[in-house]
Amino acid sequence: MKKHLLYSLIAVLSITSSYSQKPKTPSSAQIYESIQKLNFLGSVLYVAAHPDDENTRLISYLSNHVKARTAYLSLTRGDGGQNLIGPEIRELLGVIRTQELLAARRVDGGEQIFTRANDFGYSKHPDETLEIWNKNQVLSDVVLAIRQFKPDIIINRFDHRSPGTTHGHHTASAMLSMEAFNLVNNKSAFPEQLKQTSVWKPQRLFFNTSWWFYGSKSKFDAADKSNMLSFDIGTYYPLKGMSNNELAALASSQHLCQGFGRLAQRGTQTEYIEFLKGEPLTDNHDIFSGIETSWNRIKGGKKIGAILNKIEANFNFKEPSTHITKLVEAYQLLQKVENQHWRNKKSEELKAIIQMCAGLYLEASATTNWATQNDNVKLNLEVLNRSKTPISLISINNSNNVTISKNIHLKNNVKYNFKEAIKIPTNTKPTTPYWLNEKGTLGMYKVDDMGIIGKPETPRTFNINFNVLINKTLITFTKPVIQRFSKPDKGELYRPFEIIPEASAKITEQVIILDNNEQRNITVVVKAGRDNLKGSVEINHPSNWNIRPKSQEIAIAHKNEEQTFTFTVTPPKTQSEAYINPVIHIGNSNYSKMLIGIDYDHIPYQTVLLPSESKIVRLDIKKRGKNIAYIQGAGDVVPESLEQIGYHISLISPEDINPEMLSKFDAVVVGIRAYNILEALNFKQQQLFNFVANGGNMVVQYNTNRRIKVDNIAPYNLTLSRDRVTNENAEVRFLNPTHEVLNAPNKITQNDFKGWTQERGLYFPESWDKAFTPILSMNDKGETAKDGSLLIAKHGKGYYVYTGLSFFREFPAGVSGAYRLFANILSLGKNDAIKNSKLND
């Protein structure tokens, strides 16, 4: 995760600010590129469904070569994907993937927009997608994004004409974009939006096609391309010292949780876009043909353009500060422009360029990255003018609307530090991803505030305005409050400044499985957001569960410290499922949310508040065999889940596998996608197969059918496919109802397939050796039966099992039937009472 060279490159590739990134220190070449973009008044919106759907090559080309303002509209935040770098799934995965998109945009120079659509998992048809999403709301969000961004050009990643041939979300994104193109200039369409934005008329809509959509390169080569534009997106940027494709690879490689880290590419490469609707092209080599993209586009822009074009033509790379006077003059003229959209956008760009040319360093660093209501937070303000241009700091405004007069002439390269403080108001809301504030539906996030719909992050609450006088012109630079600190092993670090509640709590296990009637202790951890926290904590629970004591006293002396409480749970005597949640009472206030930190090196630290709720299950379950070896793959919580029901789990690495070590275990379980990411397993497969032949069980969970790292995934022929069943309620048919796995030690019935979440399973095998016995059959509506979700083969004295069932999703959701079925899989061959009976036929 610590790719320091990569991140040092990223830090200098964009002037776009990030709340927690180290402030940019741009070179003269980057200032010059910013001026080039300043002088281009044209915009492109790229539309697709998920994080990592975007074509970073084309986004980078449009942003860095064409110099257009370019944004990616991702309809979802990717919550339904898998996570290759950690255990986070669903909402928390969506937070990670949001930040990975922002990291990618910081590299390729684009911007990022979203809708409220929730990635509920794989969908096979856009009709299903638009039924689970609220089509009207998502369409409204697409229209809003276009009206706010005001693109001249819209490019769809996917083909609206091919429903059912790819992910339903993909096709739906293109269909909604096509529909929105016709609505955005219609005042009667979503008129409530016009209170804060205006109608807009994009000029053209394209589809970013390629040979993939035609089925083969030969078919694409033979296709009629008269309606297409092509670009050589392999262009080299001397100012950057890299090609567009190298830049795009860096951007794409930010999607680490999806395994998108890739090698850079160099050389000529052609990209195609197909014209769909809008104003006909006057030049098939220019996407903006017939569209005015110079300063002449806006009234009053001619004089501005004359100044800025001259600066671009005669840019002083040795002393960029020599241009400040003319840049300020252009800024003054720009404030008189009537076109609010371009005035606002270009003013921000121009202010950033003035700051860069002056080497003007402005920072507001708090002594902590967390504070709570009523806190007084100390700030260190740093101001530094690294040019010979006369600049004065007139005043500072903080988020409490307090103006602090300074009137200081900033001498060249003399650092000025000021100690200030801000008071956190009582009504300040905690910082958390805004789309998670309220409970949504399977297909939609609930966000009612139109002012934030579509934004990638929750807007910062606390900022400092530095009011600076340059050439008799007052310019305000706004900087978010951050925390700057250092660690001996990492150096200088930055974190966003967040507001947290004065108390938060979590039950240490989100799913608690009790497999008998015995009492069990559960742990509640209370975290203090302020000093001297006193109150009480209790657990809300259903009446048929008994939890003691009823309440416990909280006494925490210092902020950020935690206090741990143990409660004893007595389950009901029969199988039961319930939800419990801790409640903290502090004075007249109650708190019932948990505070989660997401900390990876490639994205900013994330603070997330979610309802603190745990599912508790009294499970009727029997098991045979206790000692399980687990080979971790792409990341899941299956080991922890199995420990909950009494298994002894040992995490093993491929390098440690040997016959003596394996002999200690009853079964080996291979984690999800392990064969996609662990090359070392290729040298250990035969030892694992020998373990099975000697009487052990081997359970392999799903792998994708591409990029398999082993020669033989099973001791017999087994071919993976992309078959999946996405309907979590799809009928499950028992192909071999007398098989041991459906009968012992737990009797599996249709009830065990109720309450599954997101899907039945994925990447089922499509063909297999006759040594395998298929156990289950299932399919989505209108499709043929899929019989490869659970395959069992006797191999020597033991059993080899391959399963595409999504146990990795069902265990964290506390699905009882999934636990019972997995226990039966691990128990194969160990059910003495039925050995050699007809159940094994």
Short mmCIF file of N, CA, C and O in Angstrom, two decimals, residues 142-179:
data_model
loop_
_atom_site.label_atom_id
_atom_site.label_comp_id
_atom_site.label_asym_id
_atom_site.label_seq_id
_atom_site.Cartn_x
_atom_site.Cartn_y
_atom_site.Cartn_z
N VAL A 142 -29.40 12.76 -12.86
CA VAL A 142 -28.61 12.90 -14.08
C VAL A 142 -28.89 14.25 -14.72
O VAL A 142 -27.97 14.96 -15.16
N VAL A 143 -30.17 14.64 -14.77
CA VAL A 143 -30.53 15.94 -15.31
C VAL A 143 -29.89 17.06 -14.48
O VAL A 143 -29.33 18.03 -15.03
N LEU A 144 -29.93 16.91 -13.15
CA LEU A 144 -29.34 17.92 -12.26
C LEU A 144 -27.83 18.03 -12.52
O LEU A 144 -27.29 19.15 -12.58
N ALA A 145 -27.16 16.90 -12.65
CA ALA A 145 -25.72 16.92 -12.90
C ALA A 145 -25.39 17.66 -14.19
O ALA A 145 -24.45 18.45 -14.26
N ILE A 146 -26.17 17.43 -15.24
CA ILE A 146 -25.93 18.10 -16.52
C ILE A 146 -26.21 19.59 -16.41
O ILE A 146 -25.44 20.42 -16.90
N ARG A 147 -27.30 19.93 -15.73
CA ARG A 147 -27.63 21.35 -15.59
C ARG A 147 -26.58 22.09 -14.76
O ARG A 147 -26.30 23.26 -15.02
N GLN A 148 -26.03 21.44 -13.77
CA GLN A 148 -25.04 22.11 -12.93
C GLN A 148 -23.66 22.15 -13.59
O GLN A 148 -22.98 23.17 -13.54
N PHE A 149 -23.26 21.05 -14.21
CA PHE A 149 -21.93 21.01 -14.83
C PHE A 149 -21.90 21.73 -16.17
O PHE A 149 -20.88 22.26 -16.58
N LYS A 150 -23.04 21.71 -16.87
CA LYS A 150 -23.22 22.38 -18.17
C LYS A 150 -22.19 21.94 -19.21
O LYS A 150 -21.43 22.74 -19.77
N PRO A 151 -22.20 20.64 -19.54
CA PRO A 151 -21.26 20.15 -20.55
C PRO A 151 -21.72 20.49 -21.97
O PRO A 151 -22.91 20.49 -22.27
N ASP A 152 -20.76 20.75 -22.83
CA ASP A 152 -21.06 20.86 -24.26
C ASP A 152 -21.21 19.48 -24.86
O ASP A 152 -22.01 19.26 -25.76
N ILE A 153 -20.42 18.54 -24.33
CA ILE A 153 -20.37 17.19 -24.86
C ILE A 153 -20.67 16.19 -23.75
O ILE A 153 -20.17 16.34 -22.64
N ILE A 154 -21.49 15.17 -24.06
CA ILE A 154 -21.73 14.06 -23.14
C ILE A 154 -21.27 12.79 -23.84
O ILE A 154 -21.56 12.57 -25.01
N ILE A 155 -20.53 11.96 -23.11
CA ILE A 155 -20.04 10.70 -23.67
C ILE A 155 -20.49 9.57 -22.76
O ILE A 155 -20.16 9.56 -21.56
N ASN A 156 -21.21 8.61 -23.31
CA ASN A 156 -21.63 7.43 -22.55
C ASN A 156 -20.58 6.33 -22.68
O ASN A 156 -20.07 6.07 -23.77
N ARG A 157 -20.32 5.69 -21.56
CA ARG A 157 -19.37 4.57 -21.59
C ARG A 157 -19.99 3.34 -22.22
O ARG A 157 -19.29 2.51 -22.83
N PHE A 158 -21.32 3.19 -22.07
CA PHE A 158 -21.98 1.97 -22.51
C PHE A 158 -23.04 2.27 -23.57
O PHE A 158 -23.45 3.41 -23.77
N ASP A 159 -23.48 1.21 -24.23
CA ASP A 159 -24.41 1.31 -25.34
C ASP A 159 -25.84 1.16 -24.84
O ASP A 159 -26.19 0.13 -24.24
N HIS A 160 -26.66 2.15 -25.10
CA HIS A 160 -28.05 2.12 -24.65
C HIS A 160 -28.90 1.13 -25.46
O HIS A 160 -30.03 0.81 -25.06
N ARG A 161 -28.37 0.62 -26.58
CA ARG A 161 -29.13 -0.22 -27.49
C ARG A 161 -28.94 -1.71 -27.25
O ARG A 161 -29.39 -2.53 -28.04
N SER A 162 -28.29 -2.08 -26.15
CA SER A 162 -27.95 -3.50 -25.96
C SER A 162 -28.40 -4.04 -24.60
O SER A 162 -27.59 -4.61 -23.86
N PRO A 163 -29.67 -3.86 -24.24
CA PRO A 163 -30.11 -4.37 -22.94
C PRO A 163 -29.99 -5.89 -22.85
O PRO A 163 -30.27 -6.61 -23.81
N GLY A 164 -29.52 -6.37 -21.70
CA GLY A 164 -29.41 -7.80 -21.47
C GLY A 164 -28.09 -8.41 -21.88
O GLY A 164 -27.86 -9.59 -21.63
N THR A 165 -27.20 -7.61 -22.51
CA THR A 165 -25.91 -8.16 -22.95
C THR A 165 -24.78 -7.86 -21.99
O THR A 165 -23.69 -8.40 -22.15
N THR A 166 -25.02 -6.99 -21.03
CA THR A 166 -23.99 -6.65 -20.05
C THR A 166 -24.70 -6.30 -18.75
O THR A 166 -25.93 -6.42 -18.64
N HIS A 167 -23.95 -5.88 -17.75
CA HIS A 167 -24.50 -5.49 -16.45
C HIS A 167 -25.66 -4.50 -16.67
O HIS A 167 -25.54 -3.53 -17.41
N GLY A 168 -26.78 -4.78 -16.01
CA GLY A 168 -27.95 -3.92 -16.17
C GLY A 168 -27.70 -2.48 -15.77
O GLY A 168 -28.28 -1.55 -16.34
N HIS A 169 -26.82 -2.27 -14.77
CA HIS A 169 -26.47 -0.91 -14.38
C HIS A 169 -25.79 -0.18 -15.53
O HIS A 169 -25.99 1.02 -15.72
N HIS A 170 -24.94 -0.91 -16.27
CA HIS A 170 -24.21 -0.29 -17.38
C HIS A 170 -25.17 0.25 -18.43
O HIS A 170 -25.12 1.43 -18.81
N THR A 171 -26.06 -0.63 -18.91
CA THR A 171 -27.00 -0.21 -19.94
C THR A 171 -27.94 0.88 -19.42
O THR A 171 -28.26 1.83 -20.14
N ALA A 172 -28.37 0.74 -18.17
CA ALA A 172 -29.27 1.75 -17.60
C ALA A 172 -28.62 3.12 -17.56
O ALA A 172 -29.29 4.14 -17.79
N SER A 173 -27.31 3.18 -17.29
CA SER A 173 -26.63 4.48 -17.24
C SER A 173 -26.70 5.17 -18.59
O SER A 173 -26.93 6.39 -18.68
N ALA A 174 -26.53 4.41 -19.67
CA ALA A 174 -26.60 4.98 -21.01
C ALA A 174 -28.03 5.38 -21.39
O ALA A 174 -28.26 6.42 -22.00
N MET A 175 -28.99 4.55 -21.00
CA MET A 175 -30.39 4.85 -21.30
C MET A 175 -30.83 6.13 -20.59
O MET A 175 -31.52 6.98 -21.17
N LEU A 176 -30.44 6.29 -19.34
CA LEU A 176 -30.80 7.49 -18.58
C LEU A 176 -30.11 8.73 -19.15
O LEU A 176 -30.70 9.82 -19.19
N SER A 177 -28.87 8.58 -19.59
CA SER A 177 -28.16 9.70 -20.20
C SER A 177 -28.85 10.14 -21.49
O SER A 177 -29.00 11.34 -21.75
N MET A 178 -29.29 9.17 -22.30
CA MET A 178 -30.00 9.50 -23.54
C MET A 178 -31.29 10.26 -23.23
O MET A 178 -31.62 11.26 -23.89
N GLU A 179 -32.02 9.79 -22.23
CA GLU A 179 -33.28 10.45 -21.87
C GLU A 179 -33.03 11.83 -21.29
O GLU A 179 -33.76 12.78 -21.60
#
